[in-house]
């Protein structure tokens, strides 16, 4: 598992002529990634829920762009109707040719709630919304060049479990941290199951996963509840300044794993990219071993099937 200690944004290959769709592009990691890729020549489509915040992000990315102008795409992952409309918009803007889809957006450790379609908020937003978006955009990705799907997981997936029989916490007691962990583990499981199916179908598109470690984006208190290590939990709880100084990395550094996953020539289908140091919390990008759950073909198939049943969307590839 080779580390890339010297790999920085400067090592990103020229992205001129490539079209990238980034979800959650109005702030944090998504915004930073959009700026960097636009600066490398890519045409970036920004998936944003808020029109106001999206407009501000668009101006910021436009200022960094060296290639074709970026575009804003309205996307609310907690509403499958919005996901469908966003997929149509991306197809229109891209000429049905998409080179990279970055499933970056997410909510973290939220109180119990439900999406517009009745799913538990975190599972519905972080996993189901992205799964449907990916399936709907697969025809455009097939038309892309060396196309990739990059799905963000989290160290919070470690120690988490997916309850296939009760993914929406309808029967078990709701816990914000457990629900977040389940959603981020689902992201990782989905990414690898998608790649298995793409390989089985002989497709050129690849699917990879990445995680940013502990990156300071103002969500420290939510992240703290998701860590299994009690020392780490104590340090980052409530946005603790000690945790910020000694553990957290900034958005520029935290974005490197997903930038590497989206652009590095040596990335292969099924790879999982994360920081190399401090238990995966910070450091240079490195290929890491996916969790056992993500490597499980039976769990991958089960999550794929339950995702299809819950959303009513025909998966692609089938």
mmCIF file of C-alpha atoms in Angstrom:
data_model
loop_
_atom_site.group_PDB
_atom_site.id
_atom_site.type_symbol
_atom_site.label_atom_id
_atom_site.label_comp_id
_atom_site.label_asym_id
_atom_site.label_seq_id
_atom_site.Cartn_x
_atom_site.Cartn_y
_atom_site.Cartn_z
ATOM 1 C CA UNK A 1 0.000 0.000 0.000
ATOM 2 C CA UNK A 2 2.157 2.800 -1.298
ATOM 3 C CA UNK A 3 2.027 6.204 0.355
ATOM 4 C CA UNK A 4 2.302 9.375 -1.631
ATOM 5 C CA UNK A 5 4.188 11.537 0.854
ATOM 6 C CA UNK A 6 5.039 14.193 -1.692
ATOM 7 C CA UNK A 7 1.777 14.067 -3.650
ATOM 8 C CA UNK A 8 0.142 17.488 -3.632
ATOM 9 C CA UNK A 9 -2.311 19.452 -5.729
ATOM 10 C CA UNK A 10 0.626 20.278 -8.022
ATOM 11 C CA UNK A 11 0.750 16.607 -9.061
ATOM 12 C CA UNK A 12 -2.794 16.583 -10.427
ATOM 13 C CA UNK A 13 -2.667 15.946 -14.181
ATOM 14 C CA UNK A 14 -4.129 18.507 -16.560
ATOM 15 C CA UNK A 15 -7.914 18.139 -16.470
ATOM 16 C CA UNK A 16 -8.672 20.155 -19.606
ATOM 17 C CA UNK A 17 -11.607 18.651 -21.503
ATOM 18 C CA UNK A 18 -12.875 16.660 -18.527
ATOM 19 C CA UNK A 19 -16.250 17.264 -16.885
ATOM 20 C CA UNK A 20 -16.632 16.665 -13.152
ATOM 21 C CA UNK A 21 -19.792 16.718 -11.036
ATOM 22 C CA UNK A 22 -19.172 17.327 -7.323
ATOM 23 C CA UNK A 23 -22.017 16.994 -4.837
ATOM 24 C CA UNK A 24 -21.988 19.241 -1.776
ATOM 25 C CA UNK A 25 -19.826 21.733 -3.664
ATOM 26 C CA UNK A 26 -20.905 24.871 -1.830
ATOM 27 C CA UNK A 27 -18.598 24.484 1.187
ATOM 28 C CA UNK A 28 -15.797 22.535 2.833
ATOM 29 C CA UNK A 29 -14.167 19.676 0.966
ATOM 30 C CA UNK A 30 -16.541 19.892 -1.982
ATOM 31 C CA UNK A 31 -15.854 23.560 -2.573
ATOM 32 C CA UNK A 32 -12.094 23.130 -2.245
ATOM 33 C CA UNK A 33 -12.130 20.183 -4.642
ATOM 34 C CA UNK A 34 -14.200 22.144 -7.149
ATOM 35 C CA UNK A 35 -11.794 25.083 -7.039
ATOM 36 C CA UNK A 36 -8.743 22.878 -7.514
ATOM 37 C CA UNK A 37 -10.166 20.874 -10.412
ATOM 38 C CA UNK A 38 -11.469 24.007 -12.125
ATOM 39 C CA UNK A 39 -7.989 25.489 -11.737
ATOM 40 C CA UNK A 40 -6.588 22.414 -13.481
ATOM 41 C CA UNK A 41 -8.825 22.989 -16.496
ATOM 42 C CA UNK A 42 -11.821 20.776 -15.708
ATOM 43 C CA UNK A 43 -15.368 21.900 -16.289
ATOM 44 C CA UNK A 44 -16.891 21.568 -12.837
ATOM 45 C CA UNK A 45 -20.603 21.146 -12.209
ATOM 46 C CA UNK A 46 -21.423 22.124 -8.631
ATOM 47 C CA UNK A 47 -24.185 20.138 -6.958
ATOM 48 C CA UNK A 48 -25.670 22.353 -4.232
ATOM 49 C CA UNK A 49 -28.864 22.254 -2.180
ATOM 50 C CA UNK A 50 -29.039 25.967 -1.373
ATOM 51 C CA UNK A 51 -29.330 28.298 -4.391
ATOM 52 C CA UNK A 52 -27.873 31.184 -2.372
ATOM 53 C CA UNK A 53 -24.826 29.308 -1.071
ATOM 54 C CA UNK A 54 -24.473 27.635 -4.444
ATOM 55 C CA UNK A 55 -24.332 31.001 -6.220
ATOM 56 C CA UNK A 56 -21.555 32.183 -3.909
ATOM 57 C CA UNK A 57 -19.608 28.972 -4.455
ATOM 58 C CA UNK A 58 -20.062 29.259 -8.207
ATOM 59 C CA UNK A 59 -18.460 32.695 -8.200
ATOM 60 C CA UNK A 60 -15.549 31.392 -6.153
ATOM 61 C CA UNK A 61 -14.979 28.426 -8.471
ATOM 62 C CA UNK A 62 -15.438 30.602 -11.544
ATOM 63 C CA UNK A 63 -12.613 32.845 -10.309
ATOM 64 C CA UNK A 64 -10.314 29.815 -10.086
ATOM 65 C CA UNK A 65 -11.306 28.242 -13.406
ATOM 66 C CA UNK A 66 -8.816 28.039 -16.269
ATOM 67 C CA UNK A 67 -11.039 26.083 -18.636
ATOM 68 C CA UNK A 68 -14.720 25.947 -19.481
ATOM 69 C CA UNK A 69 -16.916 27.888 -17.059
ATOM 70 C CA UNK A 70 -18.380 25.986 -14.097
ATOM 71 C CA UNK A 71 -22.137 25.533 -13.754
ATOM 72 C CA UNK A 72 -24.515 25.210 -10.813
ATOM 73 C CA UNK A 73 -26.826 22.212 -10.451
ATOM 74 C CA UNK A 74 -29.604 22.262 -7.839
ATOM 75 C CA UNK A 75 -29.375 19.038 -5.841
ATOM 76 C CA UNK A 76 -31.094 17.939 -2.634
ATOM 77 C CA UNK A 77 -30.004 14.383 -1.882
ATOM 78 C CA UNK A 78 -32.781 14.086 0.709
ATOM 79 C CA UNK A 79 -35.345 14.286 -2.098
ATOM 80 C CA UNK A 80 -35.179 11.638 -4.836
ATOM 81 C CA UNK A 81 -37.254 13.881 -7.088
ATOM 82 C CA UNK A 82 -34.494 16.482 -6.834
ATOM 83 C CA UNK A 83 -31.885 13.791 -7.505
ATOM 84 C CA UNK A 84 -33.665 12.829 -10.724
ATOM 85 C CA UNK A 85 -33.880 16.455 -11.838
ATOM 86 C CA UNK A 86 -30.216 17.007 -11.037
ATOM 87 C CA UNK A 87 -29.209 13.964 -13.068
ATOM 88 C CA UNK A 88 -31.156 15.327 -16.058
ATOM 89 C CA UNK A 89 -29.484 18.725 -15.653
ATOM 90 C CA UNK A 90 -26.027 17.162 -15.526
ATOM 91 C CA UNK A 91 -26.781 15.188 -18.680
ATOM 92 C CA UNK A 92 -27.881 18.377 -20.437
ATOM 93 C CA UNK A 93 -24.915 20.474 -19.319
ATOM 94 C CA UNK A 94 -22.350 17.772 -20.025
ATOM 95 C CA UNK A 95 -23.742 16.680 -23.369
ATOM 96 C CA UNK A 96 -24.334 13.306 -21.698
ATOM 97 C CA UNK A 97 -20.569 12.873 -21.203
ATOM 98 C CA UNK A 98 -19.338 12.825 -17.614
ATOM 99 C CA UNK A 99 -15.765 11.949 -16.669
ATOM 100 C CA UNK A 100 -15.883 12.083 -12.864
ATOM 101 C CA UNK A 101 -18.730 11.892 -10.363
ATOM 102 C CA UNK A 102 -17.730 12.815 -6.814
ATOM 103 C CA UNK A 103 -20.261 11.693 -4.201
ATOM 104 C CA UNK A 104 -19.041 14.136 -1.566
ATOM 105 C CA UNK A 105 -22.100 15.704 0.100
ATOM 106 C CA UNK A 106 -23.431 14.492 3.409
ATOM 107 C CA UNK A 107 -25.040 15.229 6.747
ATOM 108 C CA UNK A 108 -23.496 14.220 10.041
ATOM 109 C CA UNK A 109 -24.872 12.962 13.347
ATOM 110 C CA UNK A 110 -28.223 14.687 12.913
ATOM 111 C CA UNK A 111 -31.197 14.334 15.287
ATOM 112 C CA UNK A 112 -33.731 11.716 14.289
ATOM 113 C CA UNK A 113 -35.501 12.801 11.128
ATOM 114 C CA UNK A 114 -36.613 11.686 7.694
ATOM 115 C CA UNK A 115 -36.002 12.628 4.080
ATOM 116 C CA UNK A 116 -38.827 13.733 1.808
ATOM 117 C CA UNK A 117 -39.239 10.107 0.750
ATOM 118 C CA UNK A 118 -39.472 8.857 4.344
ATOM 119 C CA UNK A 119 -35.963 7.441 4.833
ATOM 120 C CA UNK A 120 -33.846 8.023 7.946
ATOM 121 C CA UNK A 121 -32.080 11.316 7.237
ATOM 122 C CA UNK A 122 -28.455 10.182 7.224
ATOM 123 C CA UNK A 123 -28.944 6.853 5.447
ATOM 124 C CA UNK A 124 -31.319 8.483 2.971
ATOM 125 C CA UNK A 125 -29.091 11.475 2.227
ATOM 126 C CA UNK A 126 -25.578 10.055 2.449
ATOM 127 C CA UNK A 127 -26.227 6.672 0.851
ATOM 128 C CA UNK A 128 -29.570 6.347 -0.925
ATOM 129 C CA UNK A 129 -29.430 9.762 -2.608
ATOM 130 C CA UNK A 130 -25.921 9.156 -3.898
ATOM 131 C CA UNK A 131 -26.681 5.604 -5.013
ATOM 132 C CA UNK A 132 -29.634 6.775 -7.110
ATOM 133 C CA UNK A 133 -27.613 9.674 -8.534
ATOM 134 C CA UNK A 134 -24.823 7.284 -9.515
ATOM 135 C CA UNK A 135 -27.194 4.857 -11.207
ATOM 136 C CA UNK A 136 -28.940 7.628 -13.135
ATOM 137 C CA UNK A 137 -25.646 9.109 -14.338
ATOM 138 C CA UNK A 138 -24.079 5.810 -15.379
ATOM 139 C CA UNK A 139 -24.954 6.295 -19.105
ATOM 140 C CA UNK A 140 -23.135 9.654 -19.049
ATOM 141 C CA UNK A 141 -20.153 8.111 -17.271
ATOM 142 C CA UNK A 142 -19.953 5.401 -19.929
ATOM 143 C CA UNK A 143 -19.613 8.168 -22.493
ATOM 144 C CA UNK A 144 -16.794 9.762 -20.509
ATOM 145 C CA UNK A 145 -13.071 9.210 -20.837
ATOM 146 C CA UNK A 146 -11.478 6.963 -18.198
ATOM 147 C CA UNK A 147 -14.511 7.790 -16.081
ATOM 148 C CA UNK A 148 -14.535 7.405 -12.305
ATOM 149 C CA UNK A 149 -17.048 7.440 -9.493
ATOM 150 C CA UNK A 150 -15.483 8.642 -6.236
ATOM 151 C CA UNK A 151 -17.604 8.084 -3.129
ATOM 152 C CA UNK A 152 -16.622 9.534 0.239
ATOM 153 C CA UNK A 153 -16.663 7.303 3.260
ATOM 154 C CA UNK A 154 -15.275 8.177 6.708
ATOM 155 C CA UNK A 155 -13.190 6.767 9.536
ATOM 156 C CA UNK A 156 -16.535 6.757 11.338
ATOM 157 C CA UNK A 157 -17.347 3.669 9.261
ATOM 158 C CA UNK A 158 -14.849 1.714 11.356
ATOM 159 C CA UNK A 159 -16.781 -0.277 13.924
ATOM 160 C CA UNK A 160 -20.111 0.634 12.335
ATOM 161 C CA UNK A 161 -22.598 -1.892 10.997
ATOM 162 C CA UNK A 162 -25.355 -1.899 8.437
ATOM 163 C CA UNK A 163 -28.665 -3.330 9.608
ATOM 164 C CA UNK A 164 -30.045 -4.576 6.302
ATOM 165 C CA UNK A 165 -33.335 -5.506 7.960
ATOM 166 C CA UNK A 166 -33.772 -2.080 9.581
ATOM 167 C CA UNK A 167 -31.618 0.524 7.787
ATOM 168 C CA UNK A 168 -34.033 3.348 8.608
ATOM 169 C CA UNK A 169 -34.127 2.720 12.385
ATOM 170 C CA UNK A 170 -37.815 1.882 12.345
ATOM 171 C CA UNK A 171 -37.473 -0.844 14.989
ATOM 172 C CA UNK A 172 -34.172 -0.186 16.765
ATOM 173 C CA UNK A 173 -33.349 2.775 18.965
ATOM 174 C CA UNK A 174 -32.009 5.748 17.043
ATOM 175 C CA UNK A 175 -28.513 6.986 17.793
ATOM 176 C CA UNK A 176 -27.048 9.873 15.728
ATOM 177 C CA UNK A 177 -23.496 8.510 15.759
ATOM 178 C CA UNK A 178 -24.554 4.960 14.894
ATOM 179 C CA UNK A 179 -26.741 6.220 12.072
ATOM 180 C CA UNK A 180 -23.894 8.306 10.696
ATOM 181 C CA UNK A 181 -21.501 5.365 10.920
ATOM 182 C CA UNK A 182 -23.990 3.144 9.100
ATOM 183 C CA UNK A 183 -24.419 5.699 6.312
ATOM 184 C CA UNK A 184 -20.676 6.133 5.782
ATOM 185 C CA UNK A 185 -20.064 2.384 5.881
ATOM 186 C CA UNK A 186 -22.835 2.082 3.297
ATOM 187 C CA UNK A 187 -20.926 4.563 1.109
ATOM 188 C CA UNK A 188 -17.851 2.358 1.230
ATOM 189 C CA UNK A 189 -19.763 -0.886 0.698
ATOM 190 C CA UNK A 190 -21.659 0.645 -2.224
ATOM 191 C CA UNK A 191 -18.476 1.954 -3.869
ATOM 192 C CA UNK A 192 -16.858 -1.475 -3.892
ATOM 193 C CA UNK A 193 -20.025 -3.327 -4.892
ATOM 194 C CA UNK A 194 -20.454 -0.893 -7.779
ATOM 195 C CA UNK A 195 -16.918 -1.605 -8.930
ATOM 196 C CA UNK A 196 -17.457 -5.374 -8.707
ATOM 197 C CA UNK A 197 -20.504 -5.054 -10.921
ATOM 198 C CA UNK A 198 -18.749 -2.758 -13.369
ATOM 199 C CA UNK A 199 -15.897 -5.258 -13.686
ATOM 200 C CA UNK A 200 -18.318 -8.166 -14.128
ATOM 201 C CA UNK A 201 -20.080 -6.235 -16.901
ATOM 202 C CA UNK A 202 -16.798 -5.472 -18.658
ATOM 203 C CA UNK A 203 -17.219 -1.713 -18.204
ATOM 204 C CA UNK A 204 -14.434 0.857 -18.481
ATOM 205 C CA UNK A 205 -15.865 3.035 -15.692
ATOM 206 C CA UNK A 206 -14.254 2.456 -12.284
ATOM 207 C CA UNK A 207 -15.590 3.055 -8.787
ATOM 208 C CA UNK A 208 -13.354 4.004 -5.861
ATOM 209 C CA UNK A 209 -13.810 5.250 -2.310
ATOM 210 C CA UNK A 210 -11.939 7.839 -0.272
ATOM 211 C CA UNK A 211 -12.068 9.426 3.151
ATOM 212 C CA UNK A 212 -10.620 12.727 4.433
ATOM 213 C CA UNK A 213 -9.570 11.617 7.896
ATOM 214 C CA UNK A 214 -10.395 14.226 10.513
ATOM 215 C CA UNK A 215 -10.654 17.500 8.644
ATOM 216 C CA UNK A 216 -11.707 20.661 10.462
ATOM 217 C CA UNK A 217 -14.869 21.924 8.790
ATOM 218 C CA UNK A 218 -16.732 23.079 11.893
ATOM 219 C CA UNK A 219 -18.416 19.711 12.379
ATOM 220 C CA UNK A 220 -16.188 18.492 15.199
ATOM 221 C CA UNK A 221 -18.957 17.800 17.675
ATOM 222 C CA UNK A 222 -20.854 15.627 15.242
ATOM 223 C CA UNK A 223 -17.713 13.797 14.198
ATOM 224 C CA UNK A 224 -16.733 13.162 17.811
ATOM 225 C CA UNK A 225 -19.798 11.017 18.441
ATOM 226 C CA UNK A 226 -18.813 8.811 15.517
ATOM 227 C CA UNK A 227 -15.265 7.933 16.598
ATOM 228 C CA UNK A 228 -14.810 4.655 18.491
ATOM 229 C CA UNK A 229 -11.511 5.689 20.095
ATOM 230 C CA UNK A 230 -12.387 7.390 23.410
ATOM 231 C CA UNK A 231 -9.252 9.557 23.385
ATOM 232 C CA UNK A 232 -10.047 10.894 19.939
ATOM 233 C CA UNK A 233 -13.665 11.416 20.961
ATOM 234 C CA UNK A 234 -12.567 13.445 23.964
ATOM 235 C CA UNK A 235 -10.161 15.569 21.950
ATOM 236 C CA UNK A 236 -12.569 16.507 19.196
ATOM 237 C CA UNK A 237 -15.792 16.625 21.201
ATOM 238 C CA UNK A 238 -17.595 19.901 20.899
ATOM 239 C CA UNK A 239 -15.036 21.289 18.475
ATOM 240 C CA UNK A 240 -12.344 21.108 21.189
ATOM 241 C CA UNK A 241 -9.446 23.399 20.269
ATOM 242 C CA UNK A 242 -6.902 20.744 21.312
ATOM 243 C CA UNK A 243 -8.419 18.341 18.805
ATOM 244 C CA UNK A 244 -8.336 21.009 16.124
ATOM 245 C CA UNK A 245 -4.655 21.808 16.709
ATOM 246 C CA UNK A 246 -3.225 18.338 17.196
ATOM 247 C CA UNK A 247 -5.476 16.064 15.166
ATOM 248 C CA UNK A 248 -7.499 17.937 12.591
ATOM 249 C CA UNK A 249 -6.091 18.962 9.243
ATOM 250 C CA UNK A 250 -7.369 21.842 7.160
ATOM 251 C CA UNK A 251 -9.652 21.473 4.152
ATOM 252 C CA UNK A 252 -6.753 21.867 1.733
ATOM 253 C CA UNK A 253 -5.012 18.810 3.188
ATOM 254 C CA UNK A 254 -8.241 16.927 3.835
ATOM 255 C CA UNK A 255 -9.255 17.185 0.194
ATOM 256 C CA UNK A 256 -6.112 15.446 -1.075
ATOM 257 C CA UNK A 257 -7.411 11.848 -0.745
ATOM 258 C CA UNK A 258 -10.473 12.524 -2.885
ATOM 259 C CA UNK A 259 -8.457 14.591 -5.370
ATOM 260 C CA UNK A 260 -6.014 11.708 -5.633
ATOM 261 C CA UNK A 261 -8.888 9.259 -6.070
ATOM 262 C CA UNK A 262 -10.392 11.409 -8.811
ATOM 263 C CA UNK A 263 -7.254 12.184 -10.798
ATOM 264 C CA UNK A 264 -4.180 10.061 -10.076
ATOM 265 C CA UNK A 265 -3.291 7.723 -12.984
ATOM 266 C CA UNK A 266 -2.377 4.852 -10.651
ATOM 267 C CA UNK A 267 -5.846 4.616 -9.079
ATOM 268 C CA UNK A 268 -7.634 1.345 -9.861
ATOM 269 C CA UNK A 269 -11.229 0.231 -9.441
ATOM 270 C CA UNK A 270 -12.031 -0.817 -5.891
ATOM 271 C CA UNK A 271 -9.274 1.315 -4.343
ATOM 272 C CA UNK A 272 -9.820 3.089 -1.038
ATOM 273 C CA UNK A 273 -7.797 6.249 -0.448
ATOM 274 C CA UNK A 274 -7.251 7.992 2.877
ATOM 275 C CA UNK A 275 -4.640 9.837 4.972
ATOM 276 C CA UNK A 276 -1.669 7.736 6.029
ATOM 277 C CA UNK A 277 -1.030 8.988 9.587
ATOM 278 C CA UNK A 278 -2.505 8.876 13.101
ATOM 279 C CA UNK A 279 -4.856 5.979 12.468
ATOM 280 C CA UNK A 280 -6.049 7.458 9.193
ATOM 281 C CA UNK A 281 -6.922 10.836 10.721
ATOM 282 C CA UNK A 282 -4.388 12.980 8.869
ATOM 283 C CA UNK A 283 -1.476 12.868 6.444
ATOM 284 C CA UNK A 284 -0.644 12.286 2.796
ATOM 285 C CA UNK A 285 -2.912 10.177 0.558
ATOM 286 C CA UNK A 286 -2.347 6.419 0.644
ATOM 287 C CA UNK A 287 -4.179 3.380 -0.658
ATOM 288 C CA UNK A 288 -5.635 1.717 2.435
ATOM 289 C CA UNK A 289 -7.332 -1.632 2.892
ATOM 290 C CA UNK A 290 -11.125 -1.313 2.717
ATOM 291 C CA UNK A 291 -13.067 -2.480 5.750
ATOM 292 C CA UNK A 292 -14.026 -6.157 5.881
ATOM 293 C CA UNK A 293 -17.671 -5.179 5.413
ATOM 294 C CA UNK A 294 -16.821 -3.393 2.168
ATOM 295 C CA UNK A 295 -14.890 -6.422 0.939
ATOM 296 C CA UNK A 296 -17.866 -8.686 1.655
ATOM 297 C CA UNK A 297 -19.596 -9.616 -1.586
ATOM 298 C CA UNK A 298 -22.658 -10.883 0.293
ATOM 299 C CA UNK A 299 -23.118 -7.615 2.203
ATOM 300 C CA UNK A 300 -22.489 -5.642 -0.970
ATOM 301 C CA UNK A 301 -25.185 -7.565 -2.797
ATOM 302 C CA UNK A 302 -27.600 -7.234 0.128
ATOM 303 C CA UNK A 303 -27.114 -3.453 0.348
ATOM 304 C CA UNK A 304 -27.493 -3.157 -3.435
ATOM 305 C CA UNK A 305 -30.772 -5.073 -3.300
ATOM 306 C CA UNK A 306 -32.248 -3.157 -0.360
ATOM 307 C CA UNK A 307 -31.254 0.135 -1.993
ATOM 308 C CA UNK A 308 -33.141 -0.894 -5.124
ATOM 309 C CA UNK A 309 -36.210 -1.929 -3.152
ATOM 310 C CA UNK A 310 -36.321 1.208 -1.028
ATOM 311 C CA UNK A 311 -35.801 3.677 -3.886
ATOM 312 C CA UNK A 312 -37.679 1.851 -6.625
ATOM 313 C CA UNK A 313 -34.866 2.739 -9.027
ATOM 314 C CA UNK A 314 -33.477 0.142 -11.420
ATOM 315 C CA UNK A 315 -29.748 -0.203 -10.670
ATOM 316 C CA UNK A 316 -27.134 0.377 -13.363
ATOM 317 C CA UNK A 317 -25.294 -1.863 -13.848
ATOM 318 C CA UNK A 318 -27.984 -4.366 -12.916
#
